[in-house]
Amino acid sequence: MSNMNDVMGLRIQYGNAQGQYDTEFEPGSGTIWGYFKPRGTACFNLGLLKDIRAHDNALAMNKGAVEIDGETYKAHYYVAGSRVPRVFNLGGDLALFVLLIKSRDRDALAHYARMCIDNMYARIHNYYSPTMVTISLVQGDALGGGMECALSSDVVFAEESAQLGLPEALFNLFPGMGGYSLVSRRIGMRQAEELILSGQVLPAAKLHEMGLVDVLVPDGQGETAVQNWIAKNSKRRNATQAVFRTRQIVHPITREELDAVTEIWVDAALRLEDRDLKMMGRIVRSQMRRLETGEPVDVTAEALAVAV
């Protein structure tokens, strides 16, 4: 395998093939490609969160390197994507939220939130490797926690048909796993609050104008666009990495900040009323219908239909 570093475009599958997170490594560019493939609804269920953490924890322990068949490869880029057609990720496990809120299980809600933050914080800090750049490739809808995940990367690519948004306000909640921190650092506090409280799901082109999407690409060309960007920036990779690390120093996101916000989120979740849970349940049903039919769903319309 020692000659694989010279073969551009070649990818090696590795990791837990039976899990909910597919991983491939491209030795020629030093790129990890990670793909969500959740079972059931395309959300961050507990199994997917655990599979992501298992991979990413090993990456962090190896200081940004992956081990494949006894050989170690340094990773320079880590791309997050999805195997689900037209969906990046639909966010938190709303069905689980409804169950835990109704049972008043604060500990379980807090545990779920911490698992999300474990994954988010490690990505925000590039798995503690000063020479890694993280990239999100959004080729479908990224809602709630899905948008939070996308924004946790250094660079966000989105295909034109993708929609992104933080719809939690539609069921009287807010994005509590990094959304406020990540959005406000990109577009400012006032605009962040307006976006969060609107609950709007917006096209990728609009979010590109706002500064939340870095690179807008035609449908079906996302992976190629990422590969071209990596190739174009290869000669100035050191400068790029240094600029992104500087961004973290100038506008840091600490673990303490994320943990404190999740505590607010848990408390707010437990204050939701039956009307709010009905909205949440309707969105869950729309997500299940989308899984069955493959057709996109207007999340805003689904939630507001309960209010009338």
Short mmCIF file of C-alpha atoms in Angstrom, two decimals:
data_model
loop_
_atom_site.label_atom_id
_atom_site.label_comp_id
_atom_site.label_asym_id
_atom_site.label_seq_id
_atom_site.Cartn_x
_atom_site.Cartn_y
_atom_site.Cartn_z
CA MET A 1 0.00 0.00 0.00
CA SER A 2 3.01 2.30 0.19
CA ASN A 3 2.55 3.39 -3.44
CA MET A 4 -1.09 4.37 -2.93
CA ASN A 5 -0.09 7.90 -1.96
CA ASP A 6 0.74 8.48 -5.62
CA VAL A 7 -2.64 7.36 -6.98
CA MET A 8 -4.96 10.37 -7.11
CA GLY A 9 -8.66 9.67 -6.70
CA LEU A 10 -8.22 6.18 -5.27
CA ARG A 11 -10.23 5.62 -2.08
CA ILE A 12 -9.85 2.91 0.51
CA GLN A 13 -12.82 1.84 2.59
CA TYR A 14 -12.07 1.32 6.26
CA GLY A 15 -13.77 1.32 9.64
CA ASN A 16 -17.02 -0.33 10.70
CA ALA A 17 -18.73 -1.45 7.50
CA GLN A 18 -21.77 -2.66 9.45
CA GLY A 19 -22.32 0.64 11.24
CA GLN A 20 -24.21 3.79 10.33
CA TYR A 21 -21.16 5.79 9.31
CA ASP A 22 -19.20 4.94 6.15
CA THR A 23 -15.58 6.07 5.96
CA GLU A 24 -13.16 6.11 3.04
CA PHE A 25 -9.63 7.44 2.77
CA GLU A 26 -8.06 8.99 -0.32
CA PRO A 27 -4.27 8.65 0.11
CA GLY A 28 -3.39 10.82 -2.89
CA SER A 29 -4.83 13.93 -1.25
CA GLY A 30 -4.88 12.78 2.35
CA THR A 31 -8.68 13.10 2.51
CA ILE A 32 -11.13 11.30 4.77
CA TRP A 33 -14.63 10.98 3.32
CA GLY A 34 -17.25 10.29 5.99
CA TYR A 35 -20.85 9.53 5.04
CA PHE A 36 -23.92 9.37 7.28
CA LYS A 37 -26.08 6.32 6.57
CA PRO A 38 -28.55 6.26 9.47
CA ARG A 39 -31.02 3.43 9.83
CA GLY A 40 -34.60 4.64 9.68
CA THR A 41 -35.17 8.39 9.66
CA ALA A 42 -32.16 10.35 8.40
CA CYS A 43 -31.47 11.97 11.75
CA PHE A 44 -28.75 11.79 14.38
CA ASN A 45 -30.00 8.71 16.20
CA LEU A 46 -27.99 7.33 19.11
CA GLY A 47 -26.41 4.61 16.98
CA LEU A 48 -25.17 7.07 14.36
CA LEU A 49 -23.79 9.38 17.04
CA LYS A 50 -21.90 6.47 18.63
CA ASP A 51 -20.47 5.31 15.28
CA ILE A 52 -19.26 8.80 14.39
CA ARG A 53 -17.69 9.19 17.82
CA ALA A 54 -15.90 5.84 17.62
CA HIS A 55 -14.25 6.83 14.34
CA ASP A 56 -13.49 10.41 15.33
CA ASN A 57 -12.12 9.51 18.75
CA ALA A 58 -9.60 7.18 17.12
CA LEU A 59 -8.69 9.94 14.66
CA ALA A 60 -8.09 12.40 17.50
CA MET A 61 -6.04 9.87 19.50
CA ASN A 62 -3.90 9.28 16.41
CA LYS A 63 -3.37 13.04 16.06
CA GLY A 64 -5.15 13.30 12.74
CA ALA A 65 -4.00 10.01 11.21
CA VAL A 66 -5.96 6.93 10.13
CA GLU A 67 -4.79 3.34 10.40
CA ILE A 68 -5.65 1.02 7.51
CA ASP A 69 -4.40 -2.55 7.23
CA GLY A 70 -1.50 -1.89 9.54
CA GLU A 71 -0.35 1.31 7.85
CA THR A 72 -0.78 4.86 9.12
CA TYR A 73 -1.83 7.73 6.85
CA LYS A 74 -1.85 11.41 7.77
CA ALA A 75 -5.18 13.09 7.01
CA HIS A 76 -5.08 16.65 5.69
CA TYR A 77 -8.81 16.99 4.95
CA TYR A 78 -11.96 15.46 6.43
CA VAL A 79 -15.16 15.72 4.39
CA ALA A 80 -18.58 15.08 5.96
CA GLY A 81 -21.36 13.95 3.63
CA SER A 82 -24.37 11.66 3.43
CA ARG A 83 -25.40 8.42 1.72
CA VAL A 84 -29.10 9.35 1.93
CA PRO A 85 -30.37 10.76 -1.39
CA ARG A 86 -31.29 14.46 -1.16
CA VAL A 87 -30.70 14.55 2.61
CA PHE A 88 -27.57 15.62 4.48
CA ASN A 89 -29.19 15.15 7.87
CA LEU A 90 -32.56 16.09 9.34
CA GLY A 91 -31.14 16.83 12.78
CA GLY A 92 -32.06 15.59 16.22
CA ASP A 93 -34.01 12.41 16.89
CA LEU A 94 -37.38 14.08 17.39
CA ALA A 95 -39.21 10.83 18.11
CA LEU A 96 -36.79 10.19 20.96
CA PHE A 97 -37.21 13.77 22.18
CA VAL A 98 -40.99 13.40 22.39
CA LEU A 99 -40.65 10.16 24.34
CA LEU A 100 -38.11 11.58 26.81
CA ILE A 101 -39.98 14.85 27.31
CA LYS A 102 -43.25 13.05 28.02
CA SER A 103 -41.49 10.78 30.52
CA ARG A 104 -39.70 13.79 32.09
CA ASP A 105 -36.34 12.04 31.67
CA ARG A 106 -33.94 14.93 32.03
CA ASP A 107 -30.87 12.73 32.40
CA ALA A 108 -31.49 10.96 29.10
CA LEU A 109 -32.10 14.25 27.26
CA ALA A 110 -28.88 15.67 28.71
CA HIS A 111 -27.00 12.50 27.73
CA TYR A 112 -28.19 12.82 24.12
CA ALA A 113 -27.16 16.48 24.05
CA ARG A 114 -23.70 15.66 25.41
CA MET A 115 -23.20 13.01 22.74
CA CYS A 116 -23.98 15.60 20.08
CA ILE A 117 -21.57 18.07 21.67
CA ASP A 118 -18.84 15.44 21.93
CA ASN A 119 -18.96 15.05 18.16
CA MET A 120 -19.45 18.74 17.43
CA TYR A 121 -16.65 20.03 19.64
CA ALA A 122 -14.10 17.60 18.23
CA ARG A 123 -14.94 18.69 14.67
CA ILE A 124 -14.91 22.39 15.50
CA HIS A 125 -11.37 21.87 16.80
CA ASN A 126 -10.26 19.74 13.85
CA TYR A 127 -9.77 16.65 16.00
CA TYR A 128 -6.93 18.46 17.75
CA SER A 129 -4.78 18.27 14.63
CA PRO A 130 -3.22 21.64 13.60
CA THR A 131 -2.81 20.39 10.03
CA MET A 132 -6.35 19.27 9.21
CA VAL A 133 -9.08 21.15 7.32
CA THR A 134 -12.68 20.04 7.76
CA ILE A 135 -15.24 20.30 4.95
CA SER A 136 -19.00 19.75 4.86
CA LEU A 137 -20.59 18.57 1.62
CA VAL A 138 -24.33 19.27 1.74
CA GLN A 139 -26.11 17.52 -1.14
CA GLY A 140 -29.59 17.62 0.34
CA ASP A 141 -31.54 19.05 3.22
CA ALA A 142 -29.61 19.96 6.39
CA LEU A 143 -32.07 20.80 9.13
CA GLY A 144 -31.61 21.55 12.81
CA GLY A 145 -28.69 19.47 14.02
CA GLY A 146 -27.89 18.71 10.39
CA MET A 147 -27.24 22.38 9.74
CA GLU A 148 -25.31 22.64 13.01
CA CYS A 149 -23.12 19.75 11.87
CA ALA A 150 -22.55 21.35 8.46
CA LEU A 151 -21.48 24.63 10.05
CA SER A 152 -19.01 22.92 12.38
CA SER A 153 -16.60 22.50 9.46
CA ASP A 154 -14.05 25.03 8.26
CA VAL A 155 -15.57 25.11 4.76
CA VAL A 156 -19.20 24.46 3.79
CA PHE A 157 -20.05 23.27 0.27
CA ALA A 158 -23.71 22.98 -0.77
CA GLU A 159 -25.40 21.91 -3.97
CA GLU A 160 -27.98 24.31 -5.38
CA SER A 161 -31.05 22.20 -4.57
CA ALA A 162 -30.06 21.79 -0.92
CA GLN A 163 -32.09 23.47 1.79
CA LEU A 164 -30.74 24.40 5.19
CA GLY A 165 -32.42 25.75 8.27
CA LEU A 166 -33.01 25.67 11.99
CA PRO A 167 -36.73 24.91 12.31
CA GLU A 168 -36.77 24.24 16.06
CA ALA A 169 -38.64 27.49 16.81
CA LEU A 170 -41.63 26.03 14.94
CA PHE A 171 -42.17 23.67 17.87
CA ASN A 172 -41.15 26.30 20.44
CA LEU A 173 -37.56 25.17 20.95
CA PHE A 174 -34.17 26.32 19.68
CA PRO A 175 -31.05 24.64 18.22
CA GLY A 176 -29.13 23.77 21.37
CA MET A 177 -26.15 21.80 20.10
CA GLY A 178 -24.00 24.59 18.73
CA GLY A 179 -26.36 26.35 16.34
CA TYR A 180 -26.31 29.75 18.04
CA SER A 181 -22.53 29.65 18.53
CA LEU A 182 -21.76 28.64 14.96
CA VAL A 183 -24.25 30.88 13.15
CA SER A 184 -23.47 33.99 15.21
CA ARG A 185 -19.75 33.66 14.55
CA ARG A 186 -20.38 33.62 10.81
CA ILE A 187 -23.05 36.30 10.40
CA GLY A 188 -23.32 38.09 13.74
CA MET A 189 -25.60 37.78 16.74
CA ARG A 190 -28.58 39.77 15.44
CA GLN A 191 -28.86 37.90 12.15
CA ALA A 192 -28.30 34.60 13.95
CA GLU A 193 -31.19 35.27 16.31
CA GLU A 194 -33.45 36.37 13.45
CA LEU A 195 -32.69 33.17 11.54
CA ILE A 196 -33.14 30.93 14.60
CA LEU A 197 -36.41 32.52 15.74
CA SER A 198 -37.85 32.52 12.21
CA GLY A 199 -37.59 28.74 11.96
CA GLN A 200 -37.11 29.20 8.23
CA VAL A 201 -35.64 26.58 5.94
CA LEU A 202 -33.85 28.41 3.14
CA PRO A 203 -32.29 27.43 -0.19
CA ALA A 204 -28.52 27.01 -0.29
CA ALA A 205 -28.20 30.02 -2.61
CA LYS A 206 -29.75 32.32 0.01
CA LEU A 207 -27.47 31.00 2.73
CA HIS A 208 -24.52 31.48 0.39
CA GLU A 209 -25.50 35.15 0.11
CA MET A 210 -25.72 35.36 3.91
CA GLY A 211 -22.28 33.83 4.39
CA LEU A 212 -23.34 30.52 5.92
CA VAL A 213 -22.48 28.48 2.81
CA ASP A 214 -18.96 29.05 1.47
CA VAL A 215 -19.14 27.32 -1.91
CA LEU A 216 -22.32 26.87 -3.95
CA VAL A 217 -22.14 24.22 -6.68
CA PRO A 218 -24.50 22.75 -9.28
CA ASP A 219 -26.43 19.64 -8.35
CA GLY A 220 -24.51 16.42 -8.76
CA GLN A 221 -21.12 18.14 -8.78
CA GLY A 222 -20.51 18.38 -5.05
CA GLU A 223 -17.80 15.76 -4.70
CA THR A 224 -16.00 16.97 -7.81
CA ALA A 225 -16.12 20.55 -6.52
CA VAL A 226 -14.60 19.47 -3.20
CA GLN A 227 -11.85 17.52 -4.96
CA ASN A 228 -11.08 20.48 -7.21
CA TRP A 229 -10.95 22.83 -4.21
CA ILE A 230 -8.55 20.51 -2.40
CA ALA A 231 -6.33 20.22 -5.47
CA LYS A 232 -6.36 23.98 -6.05
CA ASN A 233 -5.44 24.71 -2.44
CA SER A 234 -2.81 21.99 -2.09
CA LYS A 235 0.11 24.35 -2.66
CA ARG A 236 -1.13 26.75 0.02
CA ARG A 237 -2.45 24.13 2.42
CA ASN A 238 -0.22 25.30 5.24
CA ALA A 239 -1.49 28.88 4.93
CA THR A 240 -5.10 27.71 4.73
CA GLN A 241 -4.75 25.58 7.83
CA ALA A 242 -3.10 28.44 9.71
CA VAL A 243 -5.88 30.87 8.79
CA PHE A 244 -8.56 28.47 9.99
CA ARG A 245 -6.70 27.89 13.27
CA THR A 246 -6.46 31.66 13.69
CA ARG A 247 -10.22 31.88 13.20
CA GLN A 248 -10.63 29.62 16.22
CA ILE A 249 -8.40 31.85 18.32
CA VAL A 250 -10.10 35.10 17.31
CA HIS A 251 -13.65 33.66 17.64
CA PRO A 252 -13.23 30.64 19.93
CA ILE A 253 -16.02 28.18 20.72
CA THR A 254 -15.26 26.52 24.03
CA ARG A 255 -16.57 23.29 25.44
CA GLU A 256 -17.87 25.25 28.41
CA GLU A 257 -19.96 27.43 26.10
CA LEU A 258 -21.47 24.45 24.29
CA ASP A 259 -22.21 22.59 27.53
CA ALA A 260 -23.87 25.64 29.09
CA VAL A 261 -26.13 26.09 26.05
CA THR A 262 -27.17 22.43 26.10
CA GLU A 263 -28.27 22.86 29.71
CA ILE A 264 -30.54 25.70 28.58
CA TRP A 265 -31.79 23.47 25.75
CA VAL A 266 -32.66 20.59 28.10
CA ASP A 267 -34.55 22.91 30.45
CA ALA A 268 -36.41 24.49 27.52
CA ALA A 269 -37.28 21.07 26.08
CA LEU A 270 -38.82 19.98 29.38
CA ARG A 271 -41.02 23.09 29.36
CA LEU A 272 -42.64 22.20 26.03
CA GLU A 273 -46.41 21.80 26.12
CA ASP A 274 -48.70 19.31 24.38
CA ARG A 275 -49.24 21.67 21.44
CA ASP A 276 -45.48 21.90 20.91
CA LEU A 277 -45.06 18.12 21.10
CA LYS A 278 -47.85 17.69 18.55
CA MET A 279 -45.92 19.91 16.15
CA MET A 280 -42.80 17.89 16.78
CA GLY A 281 -44.70 14.66 16.23
CA ARG A 282 -46.10 15.93 12.94
CA ILE A 283 -42.59 16.67 11.71
CA VAL A 284 -41.52 13.14 12.73
CA ARG A 285 -44.36 11.70 10.65
CA SER A 286 -43.40 13.87 7.69
CA GLN A 287 -39.82 12.62 7.97
CA MET A 288 -41.04 9.03 7.95
CA ARG A 289 -43.21 9.74 4.92
CA ARG A 290 -40.22 11.24 3.17
CA LEU A 291 -38.22 8.08 3.90
CA GLU A 292 -40.98 5.97 2.34
CA THR A 293 -41.62 8.09 -0.75
CA GLY A 294 -38.29 9.82 -1.31
CA GLU A 295 -40.14 13.09 -1.85
CA PRO A 296 -38.95 16.30 -0.14
CA VAL A 297 -41.12 17.72 2.62
CA ASP A 298 -41.79 21.36 3.45
CA VAL A 299 -40.96 21.25 7.16
CA THR A 300 -42.24 24.77 7.81
CA ALA A 301 -45.63 24.01 6.25
CA GLU A 302 -45.91 20.74 8.14
CA ALA A 303 -45.32 22.38 11.51
CA LEU A 304 -47.48 25.42 10.88
CA ALA A 305 -50.38 23.20 9.80
CA VAL A 306 -50.74 22.17 13.44
CA ALA A 307 -51.00 25.78 14.59
CA VAL A 308 -54.11 26.63 12.59
#
